[in-house]
């Protein structure tokens, strides 16, 4: 990611153009126009949801003037999930606005809801800081036992309302709360799915922006994507070889491969006895991995004919499906996504598509006034808190030790070292074997004063207990669970404090600066 953002030449061969180059977007737009005429764009309009007035007006212009899309997406996190989901959406909005004058066409942002994902434990929870600044976990219990079903097939009936109530009670009471209570209860009513709730909440938060949404499990989208999915089945061995070769090149260039290429693995999942199951090639056809059930091409076609939703792309094929169905000029990616897109340029070409220009999503850290005061008190920047607290506390304690104590400890250690050295040299004339006892005595003395220093530091920590407690709470705010704030805290932690004006404030802060025009 770092090399991509810095435009390192040796890495750029894995991508389609530099994200700050307007010419890269124009080249991609030309390729899109060769595949998307008026009827294809009308099909796009039938697949997406324009939930706001701004989105509906934008979609009309998109059809009339032959527009493009900037896409992004995410798994459906609980109650909107971590902050970065919101950041991805806002980055897509800002990039679409910046590209419209470059491409001289309407450009709309589209958010892909990854509702076919089956990793329940990754999306069944979220985190808030409560009024005492303690991190609280809110988790929806598993909905029955059985195979790993796609999220869109799991209605949430058990325990949902208890989690909703607990979450809402943790938000502060103010003028904003009622609006957010209504939005969350609407999205997460008993029997709704996590993807439905996620989309409902995002639509509500972004209701003033021209954001389009698409559900990966939309029946019309599943019908439209069948050609891509079956092409992947037919060319599975060839594509595996290609992806393996690209992965090898990345490793030779010093980059870890984000998505391992497994021998025999097909870039598709199919629902079967073990739920959503990875397909593997066999000599006679395919098999479902966990169920270990053979399945032929004809059987797959029959099952897809009865229910198009049973076949779905894996993480590598999903971007190809998206670009095949939508006139995407750019994809807004998080760090992990940006890394695995390096594996996909030639894979896109196999499907007759040019990979979109990958734009790094914006990142942000909220430093509230109370946290900023603590940082100023200790003369620390945000990054200084990105480490284990015991290391931070020890460093602070050392700095708080009175200068005369530090000076005295240094003088004592210096005297011990100098005196022990002189004694060892002098004792050589008496008995050469005395060097060992002298060295042992020196080390014991050093150890004793190390112990004394630790006790001094502990005393300093006790004196500064309140201040260190404030610092620990600041760290909890900036790096909860030892991770960046944006990867843990729910967006409603800040929305409930600062209200809907926070969205346009973030949008203003997310600058999209394209470089000098290469045309």
Short mmCIF file of C-alpha atoms in Angstrom, two decimals:
data_model
loop_
_atom_site.label_atom_id
_atom_site.label_comp_id
_atom_site.label_asym_id
_atom_site.label_seq_id
_atom_site.Cartn_x
_atom_site.Cartn_y
_atom_site.Cartn_z
CA UNK A 1 0.00 0.00 0.00
CA UNK A 2 2.77 2.40 0.94
CA UNK A 3 4.61 1.78 -2.33
CA UNK A 4 1.39 2.19 -4.32
CA UNK A 5 0.55 5.51 -2.72
CA UNK A 6 4.10 6.71 -3.38
CA UNK A 7 3.90 5.59 -7.01
CA UNK A 8 6.87 3.20 -6.88
CA UNK A 9 7.61 2.32 -10.52
CA UNK A 10 8.42 -1.37 -9.97
CA UNK A 11 4.99 -1.93 -8.38
CA UNK A 12 2.84 -0.09 -10.89
CA UNK A 13 3.02 -2.89 -13.48
CA UNK A 14 0.51 -4.75 -11.29
CA UNK A 15 -2.08 -1.95 -11.60
CA UNK A 16 -3.88 -0.03 -14.35
CA UNK A 17 -2.47 3.45 -14.04
CA UNK A 18 -1.57 5.75 -11.16
CA UNK A 19 -4.50 6.90 -9.05
CA UNK A 20 -3.49 10.57 -9.20
CA UNK A 21 -3.22 10.61 -13.01
CA UNK A 22 -6.36 11.95 -14.76
CA UNK A 23 -5.24 10.16 -17.92
CA UNK A 24 -5.57 6.76 -16.20
CA UNK A 25 -9.26 7.40 -15.57
CA UNK A 26 -9.80 8.57 -19.15
CA UNK A 27 -8.23 5.38 -20.51
CA UNK A 28 -10.46 3.28 -18.29
CA UNK A 29 -13.52 5.33 -19.30
CA UNK A 30 -12.79 4.64 -22.98
CA UNK A 31 -12.70 0.91 -22.30
CA UNK A 32 -15.97 1.17 -20.34
CA UNK A 33 -17.66 2.97 -23.24
CA UNK A 34 -16.78 0.11 -25.58
CA UNK A 35 -18.74 -2.28 -23.33
CA UNK A 36 -21.55 -0.07 -22.01
CA UNK A 37 -24.02 1.46 -24.43
CA UNK A 38 -27.42 2.92 -23.53
CA UNK A 39 -29.10 -0.45 -22.98
CA UNK A 40 -26.26 -1.67 -20.74
CA UNK A 41 -26.52 1.44 -18.60
CA UNK A 42 -30.28 0.98 -18.37
CA UNK A 43 -29.64 -2.50 -17.00
CA UNK A 44 -27.32 -0.89 -14.42
CA UNK A 45 -30.16 1.37 -13.32
CA UNK A 46 -32.35 -1.69 -12.74
CA UNK A 47 -29.73 -3.31 -10.50
CA UNK A 48 -28.97 -0.43 -8.14
CA UNK A 49 -30.97 1.34 -5.45
CA UNK A 50 -31.08 5.13 -5.48
CA UNK A 51 -32.51 5.88 -2.05
CA UNK A 52 -32.03 9.66 -1.96
CA UNK A 53 -33.30 12.50 -4.11
CA UNK A 54 -29.69 13.34 -5.02
CA UNK A 55 -29.04 9.74 -6.09
CA UNK A 56 -32.21 9.57 -8.20
CA UNK A 57 -31.37 12.83 -9.96
CA UNK A 58 -27.82 11.62 -10.54
CA UNK A 59 -29.05 8.32 -11.94
CA UNK A 60 -31.26 10.16 -14.46
CA UNK A 61 -28.25 12.13 -15.68
CA UNK A 62 -26.16 8.94 -15.68
CA UNK A 63 -28.61 7.40 -18.18
CA UNK A 64 -29.06 10.45 -20.34
CA UNK A 65 -25.40 11.40 -20.63
CA UNK A 66 -23.68 8.00 -20.44
CA UNK A 67 -22.16 8.24 -16.98
CA UNK A 68 -19.65 6.19 -15.01
CA UNK A 69 -19.37 4.78 -11.50
CA UNK A 70 -16.85 4.91 -8.69
CA UNK A 71 -17.44 1.78 -6.64
CA UNK A 72 -16.56 0.61 -3.17
CA UNK A 73 -18.02 -1.90 -0.78
CA UNK A 74 -17.82 -3.74 2.49
CA UNK A 75 -19.15 -6.62 4.53
CA UNK A 76 -22.30 -5.60 6.42
CA UNK A 77 -20.96 -4.60 9.83
CA UNK A 78 -23.36 -4.35 12.77
CA UNK A 79 -24.97 -0.89 13.19
CA UNK A 80 -22.84 0.44 10.27
CA UNK A 81 -19.71 -1.35 11.47
CA UNK A 82 -16.31 0.30 12.10
CA UNK A 83 -15.67 3.87 11.03
CA UNK A 84 -13.74 2.85 7.92
CA UNK A 85 -16.96 1.68 6.20
CA UNK A 86 -18.22 5.25 6.35
CA UNK A 87 -14.82 6.54 5.21
CA UNK A 88 -14.94 4.29 2.13
CA UNK A 89 -18.35 5.62 1.16
CA UNK A 90 -17.34 9.26 1.61
CA UNK A 91 -14.10 8.76 -0.33
CA UNK A 92 -16.14 7.31 -3.22
CA UNK A 93 -18.46 10.32 -3.13
CA UNK A 94 -15.56 12.75 -3.17
CA UNK A 95 -13.72 10.91 -5.95
CA UNK A 96 -16.86 10.79 -8.10
CA UNK A 97 -17.23 14.54 -7.70
CA UNK A 98 -13.60 15.08 -8.72
CA UNK A 99 -13.81 12.79 -11.76
CA UNK A 100 -16.96 14.29 -13.30
CA UNK A 101 -15.13 17.32 -14.79
CA UNK A 102 -12.16 15.13 -15.80
CA UNK A 103 -14.36 12.68 -17.75
CA UNK A 104 -16.93 15.33 -18.75
CA UNK A 105 -19.72 12.92 -17.81
CA UNK A 106 -21.77 12.26 -14.67
CA UNK A 107 -19.89 10.04 -12.21
CA UNK A 108 -21.80 8.45 -9.35
CA UNK A 109 -20.59 6.56 -6.27
CA UNK A 110 -21.87 2.99 -5.79
CA UNK A 111 -21.61 0.97 -2.55
CA UNK A 112 -21.59 -2.83 -2.92
CA UNK A 113 -23.10 -4.62 0.10
CA UNK A 114 -21.20 -7.91 0.39
CA UNK A 115 -24.24 -9.84 1.61
CA UNK A 116 -23.06 -13.19 0.20
CA UNK A 117 -20.24 -13.38 2.71
CA UNK A 118 -20.67 -16.22 5.20
CA UNK A 119 -18.28 -15.21 7.99
CA UNK A 120 -20.87 -14.53 10.70
CA UNK A 121 -18.31 -13.98 13.46
CA UNK A 122 -16.64 -11.18 11.52
CA UNK A 123 -19.80 -9.04 11.36
CA UNK A 124 -21.92 -10.06 14.36
CA UNK A 125 -20.45 -7.44 16.71
CA UNK A 126 -19.42 -3.83 17.08
CA UNK A 127 -17.76 -1.59 19.68
CA UNK A 128 -18.57 1.65 21.49
CA UNK A 129 -16.88 3.60 24.24
CA UNK A 130 -19.35 4.19 27.06
CA UNK A 131 -19.68 7.27 29.28
CA UNK A 132 -16.84 5.98 31.47
CA UNK A 133 -14.61 5.61 28.40
CA UNK A 134 -14.65 1.81 28.72
CA UNK A 135 -14.83 -0.22 25.52
CA UNK A 136 -18.12 -2.09 25.21
CA UNK A 137 -18.80 -5.00 22.86
CA UNK A 138 -22.25 -5.52 21.35
CA UNK A 139 -22.77 -8.92 19.79
CA UNK A 140 -25.72 -10.61 18.10
CA UNK A 141 -25.84 -14.28 19.12
CA UNK A 142 -25.59 -17.05 16.50
CA UNK A 143 -28.93 -17.71 14.84
CA UNK A 144 -29.32 -21.44 15.33
CA UNK A 145 -26.84 -24.12 14.45
CA UNK A 146 -25.98 -25.54 11.09
CA UNK A 147 -23.88 -24.83 8.03
CA UNK A 148 -22.27 -21.47 7.28
CA UNK A 149 -24.99 -19.73 5.31
CA UNK A 150 -24.56 -16.47 3.40
CA UNK A 151 -25.51 -13.50 5.56
CA UNK A 152 -28.44 -12.55 3.35
CA UNK A 153 -30.06 -15.92 4.12
CA UNK A 154 -29.96 -15.47 7.92
CA UNK A 155 -32.97 -13.65 9.42
CA UNK A 156 -32.00 -12.43 12.88
CA UNK A 157 -34.69 -13.40 15.37
CA UNK A 158 -32.78 -14.36 18.53
CA UNK A 159 -31.34 -11.67 20.78
CA UNK A 160 -31.36 -8.85 18.23
CA UNK A 161 -33.65 -6.46 20.10
CA UNK A 162 -31.70 -6.88 23.34
CA UNK A 163 -28.50 -5.87 21.53
CA UNK A 164 -30.26 -2.94 19.83
CA UNK A 165 -31.61 -1.70 23.17
CA UNK A 166 -28.23 -2.01 24.89
CA UNK A 167 -26.46 -0.24 22.02
CA UNK A 168 -28.92 2.67 21.97
CA UNK A 169 -28.82 3.05 25.75
CA UNK A 170 -25.05 3.49 25.56
CA UNK A 171 -25.34 6.49 23.22
CA UNK A 172 -25.39 9.88 24.99
CA UNK A 173 -28.72 11.65 25.47
CA UNK A 174 -28.85 14.73 23.25
CA UNK A 175 -30.80 16.30 20.39
CA UNK A 176 -29.34 13.87 17.83
CA UNK A 177 -30.23 10.63 19.56
CA UNK A 178 -33.89 10.29 18.54
CA UNK A 179 -33.06 10.44 14.82
CA UNK A 180 -30.46 7.71 15.18
CA UNK A 181 -32.73 5.58 17.36
CA UNK A 182 -35.37 5.61 14.63
CA UNK A 183 -32.82 4.76 11.92
CA UNK A 184 -31.25 1.85 13.81
CA UNK A 185 -34.59 0.38 14.90
CA UNK A 186 -35.85 0.60 11.33
CA UNK A 187 -32.84 -1.28 10.00
CA UNK A 188 -32.60 -3.87 12.73
CA UNK A 189 -36.15 -4.98 13.41
CA UNK A 190 -36.73 -8.58 14.43
CA UNK A 191 -36.37 -10.93 11.45
CA UNK A 192 -34.27 -8.57 9.31
CA UNK A 193 -30.83 -9.62 8.12
CA UNK A 194 -27.51 -7.97 8.96
CA UNK A 195 -27.05 -6.84 5.31
CA UNK A 196 -30.52 -5.23 5.36
CA UNK A 197 -29.73 -3.36 8.57
CA UNK A 198 -26.33 -2.25 7.31
CA UNK A 199 -27.75 -0.89 4.06
CA UNK A 200 -30.67 0.83 5.79
CA UNK A 201 -28.36 2.62 8.21
CA UNK A 202 -25.87 3.69 5.51
CA UNK A 203 -28.70 4.96 3.31
CA UNK A 204 -29.98 7.02 6.22
CA UNK A 205 -26.59 8.47 7.08
CA UNK A 206 -25.83 9.35 3.45
CA UNK A 207 -29.32 10.52 2.51
CA UNK A 208 -28.08 13.95 1.37
CA UNK A 209 -25.52 12.46 -1.02
CA UNK A 210 -25.91 10.83 -4.46
CA UNK A 211 -24.86 7.37 -3.25
CA UNK A 212 -26.17 4.30 -5.07
CA UNK A 213 -26.35 0.90 -3.39
CA UNK A 214 -26.34 -2.65 -4.68
CA UNK A 215 -26.88 -5.88 -2.75
CA UNK A 216 -24.62 -8.71 -3.92
CA UNK A 217 -27.54 -11.12 -3.48
CA UNK A 218 -29.99 -9.08 -5.57
CA UNK A 219 -31.75 -11.72 -7.75
CA UNK A 220 -31.47 -9.52 -10.85
CA UNK A 221 -27.76 -9.05 -10.25
CA UNK A 222 -27.30 -12.80 -9.78
CA UNK A 223 -29.03 -13.45 -13.08
CA UNK A 224 -26.89 -10.85 -14.83
CA UNK A 225 -23.63 -12.24 -13.45
CA UNK A 226 -24.11 -15.86 -14.58
CA UNK A 227 -22.05 -15.50 -17.76
CA UNK A 228 -19.00 -14.36 -15.75
CA UNK A 229 -19.44 -17.10 -13.15
CA UNK A 230 -19.76 -19.92 -15.68
CA UNK A 231 -16.85 -18.60 -17.71
CA UNK A 232 -14.80 -18.86 -14.52
CA UNK A 233 -15.92 -22.46 -14.04
CA UNK A 234 -14.94 -23.37 -17.58
CA UNK A 235 -11.53 -21.67 -17.38
CA UNK A 236 -10.78 -22.55 -13.75
CA UNK A 237 -7.53 -24.41 -14.40
CA UNK A 238 -6.17 -21.79 -16.78
CA UNK A 239 -7.02 -18.95 -14.39
CA UNK A 240 -5.49 -20.76 -11.43
CA UNK A 241 -2.23 -21.05 -13.36
CA UNK A 242 -2.28 -17.36 -14.24
CA UNK A 243 -3.03 -16.25 -10.66
CA UNK A 244 -0.32 -18.51 -9.32
CA UNK A 245 2.20 -16.98 -11.73
CA UNK A 246 1.27 -13.44 -10.70
CA UNK A 247 1.51 -14.40 -7.02
CA UNK A 248 5.01 -15.77 -7.63
CA UNK A 249 6.07 -12.52 -9.31
CA UNK A 250 4.76 -10.48 -6.38
CA UNK A 251 6.71 -12.62 -3.93
CA UNK A 252 9.87 -12.25 -6.01
CA UNK A 253 9.36 -8.48 -5.85
CA UNK A 254 9.21 -8.72 -2.06
CA UNK A 255 5.47 -8.43 -1.50
CA UNK A 256 3.41 -10.93 0.55
CA UNK A 257 0.49 -12.48 -1.34
CA UNK A 258 -2.77 -11.41 0.27
CA UNK A 259 -4.97 -14.16 -1.20
CA UNK A 260 -3.24 -17.57 -1.43
CA UNK A 261 -3.79 -19.47 -4.69
CA UNK A 262 -4.77 -22.98 -3.55
CA UNK A 263 -4.12 -25.97 -5.84
CA UNK A 264 -7.36 -26.97 -7.51
CA UNK A 265 -9.30 -24.10 -5.97
CA UNK A 266 -11.97 -22.46 -8.11
CA UNK A 267 -12.75 -18.77 -7.55
CA UNK A 268 -16.35 -19.64 -6.72
CA UNK A 269 -18.47 -20.72 -3.79
CA UNK A 270 -21.56 -22.88 -4.05
CA UNK A 271 -24.16 -23.55 -1.40
CA UNK A 272 -24.47 -27.19 -0.41
CA UNK A 273 -24.75 -29.50 2.62
CA UNK A 274 -22.02 -27.55 4.46
CA UNK A 275 -23.42 -24.13 3.60
CA UNK A 276 -21.48 -21.75 1.35
CA UNK A 277 -18.65 -24.01 0.24
CA UNK A 278 -15.56 -23.47 -1.95
CA UNK A 279 -15.54 -25.36 -5.25
CA UNK A 280 -12.46 -27.39 -6.22
CA UNK A 281 -11.57 -29.02 -9.52
CA UNK A 282 -11.45 -32.79 -9.85
CA UNK A 283 -10.61 -35.10 -12.75
CA UNK A 284 -14.30 -35.58 -13.50
CA UNK A 285 -15.66 -32.15 -12.63
CA UNK A 286 -15.81 -30.36 -9.28
CA UNK A 287 -16.37 -31.00 -5.59
CA UNK A 288 -17.63 -28.99 -2.63
CA UNK A 289 -14.63 -28.67 -0.32
CA UNK A 290 -16.04 -29.01 3.22
CA UNK A 291 -18.90 -31.31 2.28
CA UNK A 292 -16.55 -33.36 0.06
CA UNK A 293 -19.43 -33.85 -2.36
CA UNK A 294 -18.78 -34.24 -6.10
CA UNK A 295 -20.75 -32.00 -8.42
CA UNK A 296 -20.75 -31.83 -12.22
CA UNK A 297 -21.03 -28.80 -14.46
CA UNK A 298 -24.54 -29.94 -15.42
CA UNK A 299 -25.59 -30.18 -11.78
CA UNK A 300 -24.23 -26.71 -11.09
CA UNK A 301 -26.17 -25.31 -14.04
CA UNK A 302 -29.36 -27.03 -12.86
CA UNK A 303 -29.02 -25.68 -9.33
CA UNK A 304 -28.23 -22.17 -10.54
CA UNK A 305 -31.24 -22.38 -12.85
CA UNK A 306 -33.45 -23.13 -9.85
CA UNK A 307 -31.79 -20.52 -7.60
CA UNK A 308 -29.17 -18.16 -9.09
CA UNK A 309 -28.07 -17.24 -5.58
CA UNK A 310 -26.41 -20.59 -4.86
CA UNK A 311 -23.29 -19.70 -6.89
CA UNK A 312 -21.16 -16.73 -5.83
CA UNK A 313 -17.67 -15.33 -6.51
CA UNK A 314 -14.77 -15.47 -4.09
CA UNK A 315 -12.74 -12.42 -3.10
CA UNK A 316 -10.69 -12.45 -6.33
CA UNK A 317 -13.58 -12.90 -8.74
CA UNK A 318 -15.99 -10.48 -7.06
CA UNK A 319 -14.22 -7.35 -8.43
CA UNK A 320 -14.38 -8.85 -11.93
CA UNK A 321 -18.13 -9.47 -11.58
CA UNK A 322 -18.60 -5.90 -10.43
CA UNK A 323 -16.70 -4.43 -13.38
CA UNK A 324 -18.51 -6.72 -15.81
CA UNK A 325 -21.91 -5.50 -14.62
CA UNK A 326 -21.16 -1.83 -13.87
CA UNK A 327 -19.32 0.93 -15.79
CA UNK A 328 -16.70 1.25 -13.07
CA UNK A 329 -13.78 3.59 -13.69
CA UNK A 330 -12.33 3.39 -10.19
CA UNK A 331 -12.60 1.30 -7.04
CA UNK A 332 -12.02 2.83 -3.60
CA UNK A 333 -10.03 0.26 -1.64
CA UNK A 334 -8.84 -0.17 1.91
CA UNK A 335 -5.23 -1.24 2.58
CA UNK A 336 -5.89 -4.99 2.39
CA UNK A 337 -7.99 -4.68 -0.75
CA UNK A 338 -5.43 -2.45 -2.42
CA UNK A 339 -2.83 -5.15 -1.78
CA UNK A 340 -4.82 -8.04 -3.25
CA UNK A 341 -5.84 -6.00 -6.31
CA UNK A 342 -2.15 -6.33 -7.27
CA UNK A 343 -2.97 -9.97 -8.06
CA UNK A 344 -5.83 -9.15 -10.44
CA UNK A 345 -4.72 -7.09 -13.45
CA UNK A 346 -4.18 -10.07 -15.78
CA UNK A 347 -7.17 -11.88 -14.27
CA UNK A 348 -9.39 -8.99 -15.38
CA UNK A 349 -7.90 -9.27 -18.86
CA UNK A 350 -8.88 -12.96 -19.00
CA UNK A 351 -12.49 -11.82 -18.64
CA UNK A 352 -12.10 -9.15 -21.33
CA UNK A 353 -12.07 -6.26 -18.88
CA UNK A 354 -9.53 -3.61 -17.95
CA UNK A 355 -9.05 -3.36 -14.19
CA UNK A 356 -10.38 -0.10 -12.70
CA UNK A 357 -8.02 2.49 -11.29
CA UNK A 358 -7.59 1.70 -7.59
CA UNK A 359 -8.00 4.70 -5.31
CA UNK A 360 -6.85 4.42 -1.66
CA UNK A 361 -9.64 5.20 0.75
CA UNK A 362 -9.18 8.11 3.10
CA UNK A 363 -8.24 7.52 6.71
CA UNK A 364 -9.10 9.71 9.68
CA UNK A 365 -8.53 9.82 13.42
CA UNK A 366 -10.87 11.75 15.70
CA UNK A 367 -9.00 13.55 18.50
CA UNK A 368 -11.63 14.91 20.83
CA UNK A 369 -10.83 17.89 23.05
CA UNK A 370 -10.48 15.76 26.18
CA UNK A 371 -8.01 13.48 24.37
CA UNK A 372 -6.11 16.39 22.84
CA UNK A 373 -5.57 17.91 26.28
CA UNK A 374 -4.02 14.68 27.55
CA UNK A 375 -1.71 14.47 24.54
CA UNK A 376 -0.63 18.08 25.07
CA UNK A 377 -0.02 17.47 28.76
CA UNK A 378 2.44 14.68 27.97
CA UNK A 379 3.79 16.37 24.80
CA UNK A 380 2.79 13.37 22.68
CA UNK A 381 1.47 12.94 19.14
CA UNK A 382 -1.27 10.51 18.20
CA UNK A 383 1.20 7.92 16.84
CA UNK A 384 3.03 7.77 20.17
CA UNK A 385 0.07 5.90 21.68
CA UNK A 386 0.24 3.12 19.09
CA UNK A 387 2.08 0.64 21.36
CA UNK A 388 1.43 -1.43 24.48
CA UNK A 389 0.42 0.78 27.39
CA UNK A 390 2.99 -0.67 29.81
CA UNK A 391 5.78 0.48 27.47
CA UNK A 392 4.24 3.94 27.19
CA UNK A 393 3.73 4.21 30.98
CA UNK A 394 7.32 3.14 31.66
CA UNK A 395 8.66 5.76 29.26
CA UNK A 396 6.51 8.47 30.83
CA UNK A 397 7.62 7.42 34.31
CA UNK A 398 11.29 7.60 33.31
CA UNK A 399 10.76 11.12 32.02
CA UNK A 400 9.05 12.09 35.30
CA UNK A 401 11.93 10.88 37.47
CA UNK A 402 13.58 13.96 39.05
CA UNK A 403 16.80 14.97 37.25
CA UNK A 404 18.88 14.63 40.42
CA UNK A 405 17.75 11.00 40.80
CA UNK A 406 18.67 10.19 37.19
CA UNK A 407 22.02 11.94 37.65
CA UNK A 408 22.77 10.08 40.87
CA UNK A 409 21.93 6.70 39.35
CA UNK A 410 24.20 7.44 36.42
CA UNK A 411 27.04 8.49 38.72
CA UNK A 412 26.65 5.37 40.86
CA UNK A 413 26.66 3.06 37.83
CA UNK A 414 29.68 4.87 36.43
CA UNK A 415 31.53 4.58 39.73
CA UNK A 416 30.71 0.88 40.06
CA UNK A 417 31.91 0.16 36.55
CA UNK A 418 35.11 2.21 36.96
CA UNK A 419 35.88 0.86 40.43
CA UNK A 420 35.20 -2.77 39.49
CA UNK A 421 37.47 -2.42 36.48
CA UNK A 422 40.29 -1.00 38.61
CA UNK A 423 39.84 -3.71 41.25
CA UNK A 424 39.88 -6.51 38.66
CA UNK A 425 43.11 -5.15 37.21
CA UNK A 426 44.80 -4.75 40.60
CA UNK A 427 43.74 -8.19 41.85
CA UNK A 428 45.37 -9.90 38.87
CA UNK A 429 48.75 -9.57 40.62
CA UNK A 430 47.40 -11.33 43.69
CA UNK A 431 45.48 -14.16 42.00
CA UNK A 432 44.29 -14.28 38.33
CA UNK A 433 41.19 -16.24 39.38
CA UNK A 434 39.90 -13.22 41.37
CA UNK A 435 38.58 -11.64 38.16
CA UNK A 436 35.51 -13.86 38.34
CA UNK A 437 34.38 -12.84 41.87
CA UNK A 438 35.03 -9.17 41.11
CA UNK A 439 32.92 -9.37 37.93
CA UNK A 440 30.18 -11.17 39.86
CA UNK A 441 30.20 -8.45 42.55
CA UNK A 442 30.01 -5.73 39.86
CA UNK A 443 27.02 -7.42 38.20
CA UNK A 444 25.29 -7.88 41.56
CA UNK A 445 25.74 -4.19 42.31
CA UNK A 446 24.33 -3.22 38.91
CA UNK A 447 21.38 -5.54 39.49
CA UNK A 448 20.70 -4.02 42.91
CA UNK A 449 20.58 -0.51 41.49
CA UNK A 450 18.44 -1.70 38.54
CA UNK A 451 16.01 -2.97 41.16
CA UNK A 452 16.20 0.35 42.99
CA UNK A 453 15.47 2.17 39.73
CA UNK A 454 12.41 -0.02 39.14
CA UNK A 455 11.11 0.80 42.58
CA UNK A 456 11.71 4.50 41.97
CA UNK A 457 9.76 4.23 38.67
CA UNK A 458 6.92 2.43 40.46
CA UNK A 459 6.79 5.22 43.04
CA UNK A 460 6.68 7.82 40.26
CA UNK A 461 3.86 5.87 38.57
CA UNK A 462 1.89 5.86 41.84
CA UNK A 463 2.34 9.60 42.14
CA UNK A 464 1.15 10.04 38.55
CA UNK A 465 -1.60 7.42 38.71
CA UNK A 466 -4.37 9.84 37.80
CA UNK A 467 -2.43 11.29 34.88
CA UNK A 468 -1.50 7.84 33.57
CA UNK A 469 -5.13 6.80 33.89
CA UNK A 470 -6.04 9.73 31.66
CA UNK A 471 -3.38 8.67 29.19
CA UNK A 472 -4.72 5.09 29.18
CA UNK A 473 -8.22 6.37 28.41
CA UNK A 474 -6.81 8.50 25.60
CA UNK A 475 -5.14 5.42 24.18
CA UNK A 476 -8.44 3.53 24.47
CA UNK A 477 -10.00 6.24 22.34
CA UNK A 478 -7.28 6.41 19.67
CA UNK A 479 -6.12 2.75 19.55
CA UNK A 480 -8.85 0.55 21.05
CA UNK A 481 -7.82 -3.11 21.22
CA UNK A 482 -4.40 -1.97 20.03
CA UNK A 483 -5.78 -1.11 16.58
CA UNK A 484 -6.44 2.19 14.80
CA UNK A 485 -9.67 3.79 15.94
CA UNK A 486 -11.24 3.49 12.47
CA UNK A 487 -10.94 -0.32 12.51
CA UNK A 488 -12.76 -0.79 15.83
CA UNK A 489 -15.10 2.00 16.93
CA UNK A 490 -18.61 2.21 15.55
CA UNK A 491 -19.43 5.38 13.61
CA UNK A 492 -22.31 6.17 15.97
CA UNK A 493 -19.85 6.84 18.79
CA UNK A 494 -19.01 10.14 17.07
CA UNK A 495 -22.27 10.71 15.17
CA UNK A 496 -24.19 10.62 18.45
CA UNK A 497 -21.91 13.30 19.90
CA UNK A 498 -21.57 15.68 16.97
CA UNK A 499 -24.67 14.98 14.91
CA UNK A 500 -25.33 14.81 11.17
CA UNK A 501 -23.01 17.74 10.43
CA UNK A 502 -20.14 15.32 11.00
CA UNK A 503 -20.77 13.73 7.58
CA UNK A 504 -20.25 16.91 5.49
CA UNK A 505 -17.32 17.86 7.75
CA UNK A 506 -15.61 14.57 6.90
CA UNK A 507 -16.46 15.01 3.24
CA UNK A 508 -14.78 18.43 3.26
CA UNK A 509 -11.71 16.98 4.97
CA UNK A 510 -11.31 14.15 2.45
CA UNK A 511 -9.39 15.92 -0.27
CA UNK A 512 -9.10 14.22 -3.67
CA UNK A 513 -6.19 15.87 -5.45
CA UNK A 514 -5.55 14.48 -8.91
CA UNK A 515 -2.17 15.29 -10.41
CA UNK A 516 -1.32 17.40 -13.46
CA UNK A 517 -3.42 16.47 -16.45
CA UNK A 518 -1.53 14.04 -18.67
CA UNK A 519 -3.81 14.55 -21.66
#
